[in-house]
């Protein structure tokens, strides 16, 4: 029973990872569009189109003011849309956790339904800050970098072409920042929905255990926390001495999750490789797509199999599974 619950939640976690890829790709595209809009604005207001230094500086200051407004608006829209999608995901994840717990609660003669908490994505914080606050920080960082690049080009008597090249060079890091943020926030939404569902059903869920993906990419902190146990209030139990400290995610890009203990029963240890091999061929093909043959031949590592960047799933697809 407890191992089936573990497998149901791990199945769901794989879909969450796939949705992270979809959400991250959307944010990368929007960052690209924001950079392109900045380049277009610079070309339109081109400070190098005038010869007098004073006139160039005046034009540059007006350009930078408009650029800041433009970037803040773009990132504000990104934050609003991501928060809307996160609200949908929170509802879906509560439904997924209820489905998994419901299968346990309906074993035997009993017919009970787990209680469903209400999770507001706007209340969720990631490492001490809201999603909006994180996007605001990224907007300010991009504004500072763009301002520095343009002012350097002007001070060194560069050209529009030099400035545009410098701006295009900022795209990779800005995309990576947005990617890391949305992936971690999606993980935080899923973790929050799970935790609130566990805590809403204390008659069934009696404790918590962290399960970390153990491979070459596992962080030191998640290696240390793998198998650590707590009660629903986060107090260490069963010999564990590590504090709960908010649970997962424990760092940017964290792949660890918190599983429930049901009636004090601990799920047996399993690796990602064992879990994936226990899935049906149809599910393995769904997860691995074109890499299925490599997996069956033992030519694909568990870490690479877990990487779902080339196998995204949309919010509507994940809703059709659990919503």
PDB file of C-alpha atoms in Angstrom:
ATOM      1  CA  UNK A   1       0.000   0.000   0.000  1.00  0.00           C
ATOM      2  CA  UNK A   2       2.631   2.541   1.023  1.00  0.00           C
ATOM      3  CA  UNK A   3       4.850   1.622  -1.917  1.00  0.00           C
ATOM      4  CA  UNK A   4       1.946   2.083  -4.315  1.00  0.00           C
ATOM      5  CA  UNK A   5       1.402   5.536  -2.821  1.00  0.00           C
ATOM      6  CA  UNK A   6       5.108   6.273  -3.294  1.00  0.00           C
ATOM      7  CA  UNK A   7       4.946   5.181  -6.915  1.00  0.00           C
ATOM      8  CA  UNK A   8       1.803   7.269  -7.577  1.00  0.00           C
ATOM      9  CA  UNK A   9       3.508  10.373  -6.179  1.00  0.00           C
ATOM     10  CA  UNK A  10       6.721   9.689  -8.119  1.00  0.00           C
ATOM     11  CA  UNK A  11       4.636   9.318 -11.287  1.00  0.00           C
ATOM     12  CA  UNK A  12       3.132  12.710 -10.583  1.00  0.00           C
ATOM     13  CA  UNK A  13       6.554  14.195  -9.850  1.00  0.00           C
ATOM     14  CA  UNK A  14       7.735  13.143 -13.286  1.00  0.00           C
ATOM     15  CA  UNK A  15       4.845  15.060 -14.831  1.00  0.00           C
ATOM     16  CA  UNK A  16       5.752  18.081 -12.697  1.00  0.00           C
ATOM     17  CA  UNK A  17       9.329  17.895 -14.016  1.00  0.00           C
ATOM     18  CA  UNK A  18       8.001  17.735 -17.560  1.00  0.00           C
ATOM     19  CA  UNK A  19       5.770  20.740 -16.908  1.00  0.00           C
ATOM     20  CA  UNK A  20       8.787  22.627 -15.544  1.00  0.00           C
ATOM     21  CA  UNK A  21      10.351  22.229 -18.991  1.00  0.00           C
ATOM     22  CA  UNK A  22       7.274  23.664 -20.678  1.00  0.00           C
ATOM     23  CA  UNK A  23       7.079  26.609 -18.289  1.00  0.00           C
ATOM     24  CA  UNK A  24      10.823  27.279 -18.541  1.00  0.00           C
ATOM     25  CA  UNK A  25      10.751  27.287 -22.342  1.00  0.00           C
ATOM     26  CA  UNK A  26       7.928  29.836 -22.280  1.00  0.00           C
ATOM     27  CA  UNK A  27       9.913  32.111 -19.962  1.00  0.00           C
ATOM     28  CA  UNK A  28      13.022  31.796 -22.118  1.00  0.00           C
ATOM     29  CA  UNK A  29      11.037  32.851 -25.167  1.00  0.00           C
ATOM     30  CA  UNK A  30       9.609  35.846 -23.349  1.00  0.00           C
ATOM     31  CA  UNK A  31      13.055  36.935 -22.186  1.00  0.00           C
ATOM     32  CA  UNK A  32      14.245  36.652 -25.796  1.00  0.00           C
ATOM     33  CA  UNK A  33      11.350  38.860 -26.872  1.00  0.00           C
ATOM     34  CA  UNK A  34      12.217  41.385 -24.148  1.00  0.00           C
ATOM     35  CA  UNK A  35      15.836  41.578 -25.365  1.00  0.00           C
ATOM     36  CA  UNK A  36      14.656  41.957 -28.964  1.00  0.00           C
ATOM     37  CA  UNK A  37      12.363  44.803 -27.882  1.00  0.00           C
ATOM     38  CA  UNK A  38      15.297  46.519 -26.144  1.00  0.00           C
ATOM     39  CA  UNK A  39      17.421  46.199 -29.288  1.00  0.00           C
ATOM     40  CA  UNK A  40      14.586  47.657 -31.379  1.00  0.00           C
ATOM     41  CA  UNK A  41      14.235  50.564 -28.955  1.00  0.00           C
ATOM     42  CA  UNK A  42      17.973  51.267 -29.048  1.00  0.00           C
ATOM     43  CA  UNK A  43      17.930  51.238 -32.855  1.00  0.00           C
ATOM     44  CA  UNK A  44      14.952  53.610 -32.847  1.00  0.00           C
ATOM     45  CA  UNK A  45      16.469  56.070 -30.357  1.00  0.00           C
ATOM     46  CA  UNK A  46      20.031  55.543 -31.619  1.00  0.00           C
ATOM     47  CA  UNK A  47      22.260  57.918 -29.603  1.00  0.00           C
ATOM     48  CA  UNK A  48      25.031  57.487 -32.197  1.00  0.00           C
ATOM     49  CA  UNK A  49      22.815  59.101 -34.837  1.00  0.00           C
ATOM     50  CA  UNK A  50      23.827  62.524 -33.495  1.00  0.00           C
ATOM     51  CA  UNK A  51      27.360  63.865 -33.413  1.00  0.00           C
ATOM     52  CA  UNK A  52      27.390  66.219 -30.429  1.00  0.00           C
ATOM     53  CA  UNK A  53      28.400  64.440 -27.186  1.00  0.00           C
ATOM     54  CA  UNK A  54      25.876  66.414 -25.118  1.00  0.00           C
ATOM     55  CA  UNK A  55      23.080  65.470 -27.522  1.00  0.00           C
ATOM     56  CA  UNK A  56      24.164  61.834 -27.400  1.00  0.00           C
ATOM     57  CA  UNK A  57      24.069  61.807 -23.617  1.00  0.00           C
ATOM     58  CA  UNK A  58      20.626  63.404 -23.538  1.00  0.00           C
ATOM     59  CA  UNK A  59      19.337  60.866 -26.023  1.00  0.00           C
ATOM     60  CA  UNK A  60      20.927  58.034 -24.043  1.00  0.00           C
ATOM     61  CA  UNK A  61      19.275  59.129 -20.782  1.00  0.00           C
ATOM     62  CA  UNK A  62      15.853  59.247 -22.449  1.00  0.00           C
ATOM     63  CA  UNK A  63      16.525  55.835 -23.985  1.00  0.00           C
ATOM     64  CA  UNK A  64      17.508  54.310 -20.637  1.00  0.00           C
ATOM     65  CA  UNK A  65      14.381  55.663 -18.938  1.00  0.00           C
ATOM     66  CA  UNK A  66      12.128  54.179 -21.634  1.00  0.00           C
ATOM     67  CA  UNK A  67      14.089  50.925 -21.544  1.00  0.00           C
ATOM     68  CA  UNK A  68      13.567  50.580 -17.786  1.00  0.00           C
ATOM     69  CA  UNK A  69       9.830  51.103 -18.151  1.00  0.00           C
ATOM     70  CA  UNK A  70       9.710  48.565 -20.972  1.00  0.00           C
ATOM     71  CA  UNK A  71      11.654  45.885 -19.075  1.00  0.00           C
ATOM     72  CA  UNK A  72       9.621  46.319 -15.873  1.00  0.00           C
ATOM     73  CA  UNK A  73       6.388  45.979 -17.880  1.00  0.00           C
ATOM     74  CA  UNK A  74       7.629  42.845 -19.664  1.00  0.00           C
ATOM     75  CA  UNK A  75       8.749  41.137 -16.464  1.00  0.00           C
ATOM     76  CA  UNK A  76       5.589  42.222 -14.660  1.00  0.00           C
ATOM     77  CA  UNK A  77       3.513  40.497 -17.347  1.00  0.00           C
ATOM     78  CA  UNK A  78       5.730  37.406 -17.086  1.00  0.00           C
ATOM     79  CA  UNK A  79       5.154  37.311 -13.333  1.00  0.00           C
ATOM     80  CA  UNK A  80       1.372  37.706 -13.639  1.00  0.00           C
ATOM     81  CA  UNK A  81       1.039  34.985 -16.263  1.00  0.00           C
ATOM     82  CA  UNK A  82       3.339  32.615 -14.383  1.00  0.00           C
ATOM     83  CA  UNK A  83       1.343  33.173 -11.197  1.00  0.00           C
ATOM     84  CA  UNK A  84      -1.912  32.382 -13.017  1.00  0.00           C
ATOM     85  CA  UNK A  85      -0.426  29.141 -14.339  1.00  0.00           C
ATOM     86  CA  UNK A  86       0.945  28.360 -10.869  1.00  0.00           C
ATOM     87  CA  UNK A  87      -2.530  28.728  -9.410  1.00  0.00           C
ATOM     88  CA  UNK A  88      -3.817  26.192 -11.925  1.00  0.00           C
ATOM     89  CA  UNK A  89      -0.918  23.887 -11.103  1.00  0.00           C
ATOM     90  CA  UNK A  90      -1.602  24.147  -7.357  1.00  0.00           C
ATOM     91  CA  UNK A  91      -5.204  23.025  -7.901  1.00  0.00           C
ATOM     92  CA  UNK A  92      -4.056  20.164 -10.119  1.00  0.00           C
ATOM     93  CA  UNK A  93      -1.455  19.054  -7.589  1.00  0.00           C
ATOM     94  CA  UNK A  94      -3.983  19.003  -4.744  1.00  0.00           C
ATOM     95  CA  UNK A  95      -6.180  16.812  -6.947  1.00  0.00           C
ATOM     96  CA  UNK A  96      -3.200  14.536  -7.726  1.00  0.00           C
ATOM     97  CA  UNK A  97      -2.260  14.141  -4.049  1.00  0.00           C
ATOM     98  CA  UNK A  98      -5.901  13.511  -3.142  1.00  0.00           C
ATOM     99  CA  UNK A  99      -6.103  10.830  -5.797  1.00  0.00           C
ATOM    100  CA  UNK A 100      -2.967   9.134  -4.462  1.00  0.00           C
ATOM    101  CA  UNK A 101      -4.118   9.295  -0.832  1.00  0.00           C
ATOM    102  CA  UNK A 102      -7.646   8.275  -1.807  1.00  0.00           C
ATOM    103  CA  UNK A 103      -6.366   5.031  -3.289  1.00  0.00           C
ATOM    104  CA  UNK A 104      -4.746   4.222   0.055  1.00  0.00           C
ATOM    105  CA  UNK A 105      -7.777   5.239   2.090  1.00  0.00           C
ATOM    106  CA  UNK A 106     -10.096   3.116  -0.041  1.00  0.00           C
ATOM    107  CA  UNK A 107      -8.122  -0.093   0.446  1.00  0.00           C
ATOM    108  CA  UNK A 108     -10.126  -2.747   2.227  1.00  0.00           C
ATOM    109  CA  UNK A 109     -13.663  -2.122   3.440  1.00  0.00           C
ATOM    110  CA  UNK A 110     -13.326   1.577   4.186  1.00  0.00           C
ATOM    111  CA  UNK A 111     -14.585   4.157   1.712  1.00  0.00           C
ATOM    112  CA  UNK A 112     -13.237   7.576   2.632  1.00  0.00           C
ATOM    113  CA  UNK A 113     -12.130  10.615   0.704  1.00  0.00           C
ATOM    114  CA  UNK A 114      -9.175  12.734   1.775  1.00  0.00           C
ATOM    115  CA  UNK A 115      -9.743  16.363   2.680  1.00  0.00           C
ATOM    116  CA  UNK A 116      -8.690  18.886   0.038  1.00  0.00           C
ATOM    117  CA  UNK A 117      -6.929  22.053   1.178  1.00  0.00           C
ATOM    118  CA  UNK A 118      -7.165  25.334  -0.725  1.00  0.00           C
ATOM    119  CA  UNK A 119      -3.718  26.451  -1.926  1.00  0.00           C
ATOM    120  CA  UNK A 120      -3.278  30.053  -3.067  1.00  0.00           C
ATOM    121  CA  UNK A 121      -0.241  30.361  -5.329  1.00  0.00           C
ATOM    122  CA  UNK A 122       0.028  34.063  -4.479  1.00  0.00           C
ATOM    123  CA  UNK A 123       0.887  33.095  -0.879  1.00  0.00           C
ATOM    124  CA  UNK A 124       3.705  30.730  -1.883  1.00  0.00           C
ATOM    125  CA  UNK A 125       7.246  31.951  -1.315  1.00  0.00           C
ATOM    126  CA  UNK A 126      10.452  30.578  -2.816  1.00  0.00           C
ATOM    127  CA  UNK A 127      13.513  30.980  -0.609  1.00  0.00           C
ATOM    128  CA  UNK A 128      11.929  33.860   1.256  1.00  0.00           C
ATOM    129  CA  UNK A 129      10.410  35.834  -1.630  1.00  0.00           C
ATOM    130  CA  UNK A 130       7.241  35.756  -3.733  1.00  0.00           C
ATOM    131  CA  UNK A 131       7.277  34.970  -7.435  1.00  0.00           C
ATOM    132  CA  UNK A 132       6.569  38.633  -8.205  1.00  0.00           C
ATOM    133  CA  UNK A 133       9.490  39.738  -6.029  1.00  0.00           C
ATOM    134  CA  UNK A 134      11.845  37.343  -7.817  1.00  0.00           C
ATOM    135  CA  UNK A 135      10.740  38.600 -11.243  1.00  0.00           C
ATOM    136  CA  UNK A 136      11.159  42.184 -10.014  1.00  0.00           C
ATOM    137  CA  UNK A 137      14.734  41.350  -8.981  1.00  0.00           C
ATOM    138  CA  UNK A 138      15.462  39.840 -12.376  1.00  0.00           C
ATOM    139  CA  UNK A 139      13.995  42.894 -14.123  1.00  0.00           C
ATOM    140  CA  UNK A 140      16.209  45.192 -12.073  1.00  0.00           C
ATOM    141  CA  UNK A 141      19.242  43.035 -12.813  1.00  0.00           C
ATOM    142  CA  UNK A 142      18.567  43.155 -16.557  1.00  0.00           C
ATOM    143  CA  UNK A 143      17.995  46.927 -16.439  1.00  0.00           C
ATOM    144  CA  UNK A 144      21.335  47.396 -14.679  1.00  0.00           C
ATOM    145  CA  UNK A 145      23.158  45.175 -17.178  1.00  0.00           C
ATOM    146  CA  UNK A 146      21.591  46.907 -20.187  1.00  0.00           C
ATOM    147  CA  UNK A 147      22.354  50.338 -18.723  1.00  0.00           C
ATOM    148  CA  UNK A 148      25.973  49.348 -18.099  1.00  0.00           C
ATOM    149  CA  UNK A 149      26.405  47.905 -21.605  1.00  0.00           C
ATOM    150  CA  UNK A 150      24.977  50.995 -23.295  1.00  0.00           C
ATOM    151  CA  UNK A 151      26.873  53.483 -21.164  1.00  0.00           C
ATOM    152  CA  UNK A 152      30.130  51.599 -21.753  1.00  0.00           C
ATOM    153  CA  UNK A 153      29.515  51.668 -25.502  1.00  0.00           C
ATOM    154  CA  UNK A 154      28.854  55.383 -25.356  1.00  0.00           C
ATOM    155  CA  UNK A 155      31.880  56.151 -23.148  1.00  0.00           C
ATOM    156  CA  UNK A 156      34.223  54.162 -25.409  1.00  0.00           C
ATOM    157  CA  UNK A 157      32.948  55.951 -28.498  1.00  0.00           C
ATOM    158  CA  UNK A 158      31.437  52.757 -29.823  1.00  0.00           C
ATOM    159  CA  UNK A 159      28.621  52.434 -32.325  1.00  0.00           C
ATOM    160  CA  UNK A 160      25.074  51.173 -32.576  1.00  0.00           C
ATOM    161  CA  UNK A 161      26.413  47.848 -33.843  1.00  0.00           C
ATOM    162  CA  UNK A 162      28.728  47.499 -30.837  1.00  0.00           C
ATOM    163  CA  UNK A 163      25.872  48.311 -28.450  1.00  0.00           C
ATOM    164  CA  UNK A 164      23.497  45.835 -30.102  1.00  0.00           C
ATOM    165  CA  UNK A 165      26.109  43.061 -29.905  1.00  0.00           C
ATOM    166  CA  UNK A 166      26.595  43.776 -26.198  1.00  0.00           C
ATOM    167  CA  UNK A 167      22.850  43.636 -25.589  1.00  0.00           C
ATOM    168  CA  UNK A 168      22.474  40.359 -27.463  1.00  0.00           C
ATOM    169  CA  UNK A 169      25.258  38.982 -25.285  1.00  0.00           C
ATOM    170  CA  UNK A 170      23.027  39.471 -22.242  1.00  0.00           C
ATOM    171  CA  UNK A 171      20.317  37.156 -23.539  1.00  0.00           C
ATOM    172  CA  UNK A 172      21.834  33.849 -22.430  1.00  0.00           C
ATOM    173  CA  UNK A 173      22.232  34.767 -18.771  1.00  0.00           C
ATOM    174  CA  UNK A 174      18.815  36.464 -18.618  1.00  0.00           C
ATOM    175  CA  UNK A 175      17.168  33.361 -20.095  1.00  0.00           C
ATOM    176  CA  UNK A 176      19.051  31.095 -17.664  1.00  0.00           C
ATOM    177  CA  UNK A 177      17.892  33.197 -14.694  1.00  0.00           C
ATOM    178  CA  UNK A 178      14.251  33.027 -15.767  1.00  0.00           C
ATOM    179  CA  UNK A 179      14.583  29.296 -16.457  1.00  0.00           C
ATOM    180  CA  UNK A 180      15.995  28.585 -12.981  1.00  0.00           C
ATOM    181  CA  UNK A 181      13.352  30.738 -11.319  1.00  0.00           C
ATOM    182  CA  UNK A 182      10.323  29.164 -12.961  1.00  0.00           C
ATOM    183  CA  UNK A 183      11.617  25.603 -12.561  1.00  0.00           C
ATOM    184  CA  UNK A 184      12.223  26.139  -8.852  1.00  0.00           C
ATOM    185  CA  UNK A 185       8.894  27.898  -8.348  1.00  0.00           C
ATOM    186  CA  UNK A 186       6.997  25.088 -10.098  1.00  0.00           C
ATOM    187  CA  UNK A 187       8.740  22.676  -7.723  1.00  0.00           C
ATOM    188  CA  UNK A 188       7.768  24.877  -4.776  1.00  0.00           C
ATOM    189  CA  UNK A 189       4.115  24.957  -5.874  1.00  0.00           C
ATOM    190  CA  UNK A 190       4.038  21.167  -6.185  1.00  0.00           C
ATOM    191  CA  UNK A 191       5.739  20.739  -2.798  1.00  0.00           C
ATOM    192  CA  UNK A 192       3.383  23.206  -1.099  1.00  0.00           C
ATOM    193  CA  UNK A 193       0.290  21.534  -2.530  1.00  0.00           C
ATOM    194  CA  UNK A 194       1.561  18.153  -1.366  1.00  0.00           C
ATOM    195  CA  UNK A 195       2.457  19.352   2.133  1.00  0.00           C
ATOM    196  CA  UNK A 196      -0.870  21.088   2.662  1.00  0.00           C
ATOM    197  CA  UNK A 197      -2.698  17.969   1.491  1.00  0.00           C
ATOM    198  CA  UNK A 198      -0.689  15.777   3.864  1.00  0.00           C
ATOM    199  CA  UNK A 199      -1.362  18.106   6.777  1.00  0.00           C
ATOM    200  CA  UNK A 200      -5.067  18.254   5.958  1.00  0.00           C
ATOM    201  CA  UNK A 201      -5.272  14.482   6.460  1.00  0.00           C
ATOM    202  CA  UNK A 202      -3.513  13.718   9.780  1.00  0.00           C
ATOM    203  CA  UNK A 203      -5.734  10.708  10.377  1.00  0.00           C
ATOM    204  CA  UNK A 204      -3.960   8.996   7.474  1.00  0.00           C
ATOM    205  CA  UNK A 205      -0.645  10.805   7.057  1.00  0.00           C
ATOM    206  CA  UNK A 206       1.372  10.399  10.243  1.00  0.00           C
ATOM    207  CA  UNK A 207       4.768  11.636   9.135  1.00  0.00           C
ATOM    208  CA  UNK A 208       7.048  12.775   6.336  1.00  0.00           C
ATOM    209  CA  UNK A 209      10.172  11.441   4.650  1.00  0.00           C
ATOM    210  CA  UNK A 210      12.469  13.099   2.128  1.00  0.00           C
ATOM    211  CA  UNK A 211      13.347  11.118  -0.971  1.00  0.00           C
ATOM    212  CA  UNK A 212      16.277  12.483  -2.967  1.00  0.00           C
ATOM    213  CA  UNK A 213      17.226  11.477  -6.486  1.00  0.00           C
ATOM    214  CA  UNK A 214      20.617   9.888  -5.939  1.00  0.00           C
ATOM    215  CA  UNK A 215      22.840  10.301  -8.982  1.00  0.00           C
ATOM    216  CA  UNK A 216      25.894  12.228 -10.141  1.00  0.00           C
ATOM    217  CA  UNK A 217      23.975  15.514  -9.992  1.00  0.00           C
ATOM    218  CA  UNK A 218      22.631  15.184  -6.453  1.00  0.00           C
ATOM    219  CA  UNK A 219      23.632  18.075  -4.191  1.00  0.00           C
ATOM    220  CA  UNK A 220      25.442  17.507  -0.908  1.00  0.00           C
ATOM    221  CA  UNK A 221      22.477  18.763   1.119  1.00  0.00           C
ATOM    222  CA  UNK A 222      20.005  16.429  -0.585  1.00  0.00           C
ATOM    223  CA  UNK A 223      22.357  13.475  -0.143  1.00  0.00           C
ATOM    224  CA  UNK A 224      22.438  14.270   3.567  1.00  0.00           C
ATOM    225  CA  UNK A 225      18.654  14.653   3.798  1.00  0.00           C
ATOM    226  CA  UNK A 226      17.748  11.534   1.830  1.00  0.00           C
ATOM    227  CA  UNK A 227      15.620   9.316   4.102  1.00  0.00           C
ATOM    228  CA  UNK A 228      15.244  11.961   6.847  1.00  0.00           C
ATOM    229  CA  UNK A 229      11.887  11.783   8.663  1.00  0.00           C
ATOM    230  CA  UNK A 230       9.630  14.224  10.549  1.00  0.00           C
ATOM    231  CA  UNK A 231       6.163  14.426  12.006  1.00  0.00           C
ATOM    232  CA  UNK A 232       3.570  16.675  10.359  1.00  0.00           C
ATOM    233  CA  UNK A 233       4.770  19.634  12.410  1.00  0.00           C
ATOM    234  CA  UNK A 234       8.295  19.209  11.050  1.00  0.00           C
ATOM    235  CA  UNK A 235       9.835  17.786  14.228  1.00  0.00           C
ATOM    236  CA  UNK A 236      12.472  15.075  13.587  1.00  0.00           C
ATOM    237  CA  UNK A 237      11.369  11.493  14.283  1.00  0.00           C
ATOM    238  CA  UNK A 238      12.633   7.920  13.896  1.00  0.00           C
ATOM    239  CA  UNK A 239      16.221   8.795  14.751  1.00  0.00           C
ATOM    240  CA  UNK A 240      16.537  11.713  12.366  1.00  0.00           C
ATOM    241  CA  UNK A 241      18.377  14.763  13.733  1.00  0.00           C
ATOM    242  CA  UNK A 242      18.052  17.079  10.723  1.00  0.00           C
ATOM    243  CA  UNK A 243      15.590  19.993  10.904  1.00  0.00           C
ATOM    244  CA  UNK A 244      12.732  20.111   8.415  1.00  0.00           C
ATOM    245  CA  UNK A 245      13.676  23.692   7.531  1.00  0.00           C
ATOM    246  CA  UNK A 246      10.803  24.220   5.107  1.00  0.00           C
ATOM    247  CA  UNK A 247      11.177  20.929   3.285  1.00  0.00           C
ATOM    248  CA  UNK A 248      11.807  20.785  -0.438  1.00  0.00           C
ATOM    249  CA  UNK A 249      12.974  22.382  -2.622  1.00  0.00           C
ATOM    250  CA  UNK A 250      16.155  22.868  -0.599  1.00  0.00           C
ATOM    251  CA  UNK A 251      18.074  24.725  -3.312  1.00  0.00           C
ATOM    252  CA  UNK A 252      17.723  26.011  -6.871  1.00  0.00           C
ATOM    253  CA  UNK A 253      16.993  23.134  -9.221  1.00  0.00           C
ATOM    254  CA  UNK A 254      16.216  20.734  -6.372  1.00  0.00           C
ATOM    255  CA  UNK A 255      14.728  17.404  -7.510  1.00  0.00           C
ATOM    256  CA  UNK A 256      13.987  15.971  -4.046  1.00  0.00           C
ATOM    257  CA  UNK A 257      10.433  15.494  -2.765  1.00  0.00           C
ATOM    258  CA  UNK A 258       8.677  14.853   0.517  1.00  0.00           C
ATOM    259  CA  UNK A 259       6.621  11.656   0.727  1.00  0.00           C
ATOM    260  CA  UNK A 260       4.027  10.875   3.388  1.00  0.00           C
ATOM    261  CA  UNK A 261       4.243   8.161   6.007  1.00  0.00           C
ATOM    262  CA  UNK A 262       0.856   6.440   6.231  1.00  0.00           C
ATOM    263  CA  UNK A 263      -0.087   5.005   9.613  1.00  0.00           C
ATOM    264  CA  UNK A 264       3.595   5.094  10.520  1.00  0.00           C
ATOM    265  CA  UNK A 265       4.603   2.920   7.575  1.00  0.00           C
ATOM    266  CA  UNK A 266       7.790   3.862   5.718  1.00  0.00           C
ATOM    267  CA  UNK A 267       7.997   3.290   1.937  1.00  0.00           C
ATOM    268  CA  UNK A 268      10.805   0.966   0.945  1.00  0.00           C
ATOM    269  CA  UNK A 269      13.922   2.484  -0.568  1.00  0.00           C
ATOM    270  CA  UNK A 270      13.928   2.762  -4.332  1.00  0.00           C
ATOM    271  CA  UNK A 271      16.134   4.442  -6.900  1.00  0.00           C
ATOM    272  CA  UNK A 272      14.892   6.384  -9.891  1.00  0.00           C
ATOM    273  CA  UNK A 273      16.234   3.580 -12.082  1.00  0.00           C
ATOM    274  CA  UNK A 274      14.270   0.918 -10.159  1.00  0.00           C
ATOM    275  CA  UNK A 275      11.120   3.037 -10.212  1.00  0.00           C
ATOM    276  CA  UNK A 276      11.340   3.696 -13.950  1.00  0.00           C
ATOM    277  CA  UNK A 277      11.982   0.023 -14.682  1.00  0.00           C
ATOM    278  CA  UNK A 278       8.854  -0.848 -12.668  1.00  0.00           C
ATOM    279  CA  UNK A 279       6.646   1.322 -14.902  1.00  0.00           C
ATOM    280  CA  UNK A 280       4.779  -0.128 -17.871  1.00  0.00           C
ATOM    281  CA  UNK A 281       6.421   0.017 -21.277  1.00  0.00           C
ATOM    282  CA  UNK A 282       3.828   2.613 -22.328  1.00  0.00           C
ATOM    283  CA  UNK A 283       4.743   4.855 -19.391  1.00  0.00           C
ATOM    284  CA  UNK A 284       8.470   4.388 -20.002  1.00  0.00           C
ATOM    285  CA  UNK A 285       8.018   5.423 -23.619  1.00  0.00           C
ATOM    286  CA  UNK A 286       5.946   8.413 -22.507  1.00  0.00           C
ATOM    287  CA  UNK A 287       8.743   9.558 -20.178  1.00  0.00           C
ATOM    288  CA  UNK A 288      11.720   8.740 -22.394  1.00  0.00           C
ATOM    289  CA  UNK A 289      10.303   9.279 -25.900  1.00  0.00           C
ATOM    290  CA  UNK A 290      13.136   8.901 -28.407  1.00  0.00           C
ATOM    291  CA  UNK A 291      15.548   7.811 -25.690  1.00  0.00           C
ATOM    292  CA  UNK A 292      13.574   4.678 -24.753  1.00  0.00           C
ATOM    293  CA  UNK A 293      15.850   2.384 -26.791  1.00  0.00           C
ATOM    294  CA  UNK A 294      18.944   3.835 -25.133  1.00  0.00           C
ATOM    295  CA  UNK A 295      17.417   3.194 -21.699  1.00  0.00           C
ATOM    296  CA  UNK A 296      16.554  -0.418 -22.495  1.00  0.00           C
ATOM    297  CA  UNK A 297      20.124  -1.001 -23.725  1.00  0.00           C
ATOM    298  CA  UNK A 298      21.559   0.560 -20.561  1.00  0.00           C
ATOM    299  CA  UNK A 299      23.125   3.372 -22.578  1.00  0.00           C
ATOM    300  CA  UNK A 300      21.209   6.195 -20.836  1.00  0.00           C
ATOM    301  CA  UNK A 301      22.101   7.225 -17.294  1.00  0.00           C
ATOM    302  CA  UNK A 302      19.346   7.810 -14.709  1.00  0.00           C
ATOM    303  CA  UNK A 303      20.387  11.475 -14.495  1.00  0.00           C
ATOM    304  CA  UNK A 304      19.926  11.915 -18.243  1.00  0.00           C
ATOM    305  CA  UNK A 305      16.638   9.995 -18.173  1.00  0.00           C
ATOM    306  CA  UNK A 306      15.364  12.340 -15.479  1.00  0.00           C
ATOM    307  CA  UNK A 307      16.239  15.357 -17.627  1.00  0.00           C
ATOM    308  CA  UNK A 308      12.936  16.159 -19.342  1.00  0.00           C
ATOM    309  CA  UNK A 309      13.936  19.353 -21.143  1.00  0.00           C
ATOM    310  CA  UNK A 310      13.149  17.730 -24.482  1.00  0.00           C
ATOM    311  CA  UNK A 311       9.876  16.203 -23.312  1.00  0.00           C
ATOM    312  CA  UNK A 312       7.624  18.998 -21.991  1.00  0.00           C
ATOM    313  CA  UNK A 313       3.991  18.691 -20.966  1.00  0.00           C
ATOM    314  CA  UNK A 314       1.500  21.571 -20.975  1.00  0.00           C
ATOM    315  CA  UNK A 315      -0.691  22.667 -18.087  1.00  0.00           C
ATOM    316  CA  UNK A 316      -3.729  21.338 -19.985  1.00  0.00           C
ATOM    317  CA  UNK A 317      -2.087  17.947 -20.444  1.00  0.00           C
ATOM    318  CA  UNK A 318      -1.196  17.662 -16.786  1.00  0.00           C
ATOM    319  CA  UNK A 319      -4.734  18.758 -15.886  1.00  0.00           C
ATOM    320  CA  UNK A 320      -6.193  15.980 -18.036  1.00  0.00           C
ATOM    321  CA  UNK A 321      -4.274  13.465 -15.898  1.00  0.00           C
ATOM    322  CA  UNK A 322      -5.243  14.782 -12.468  1.00  0.00           C
ATOM    323  CA  UNK A 323      -7.666  17.686 -12.728  1.00  0.00           C
TER     324      UNK A 323
END
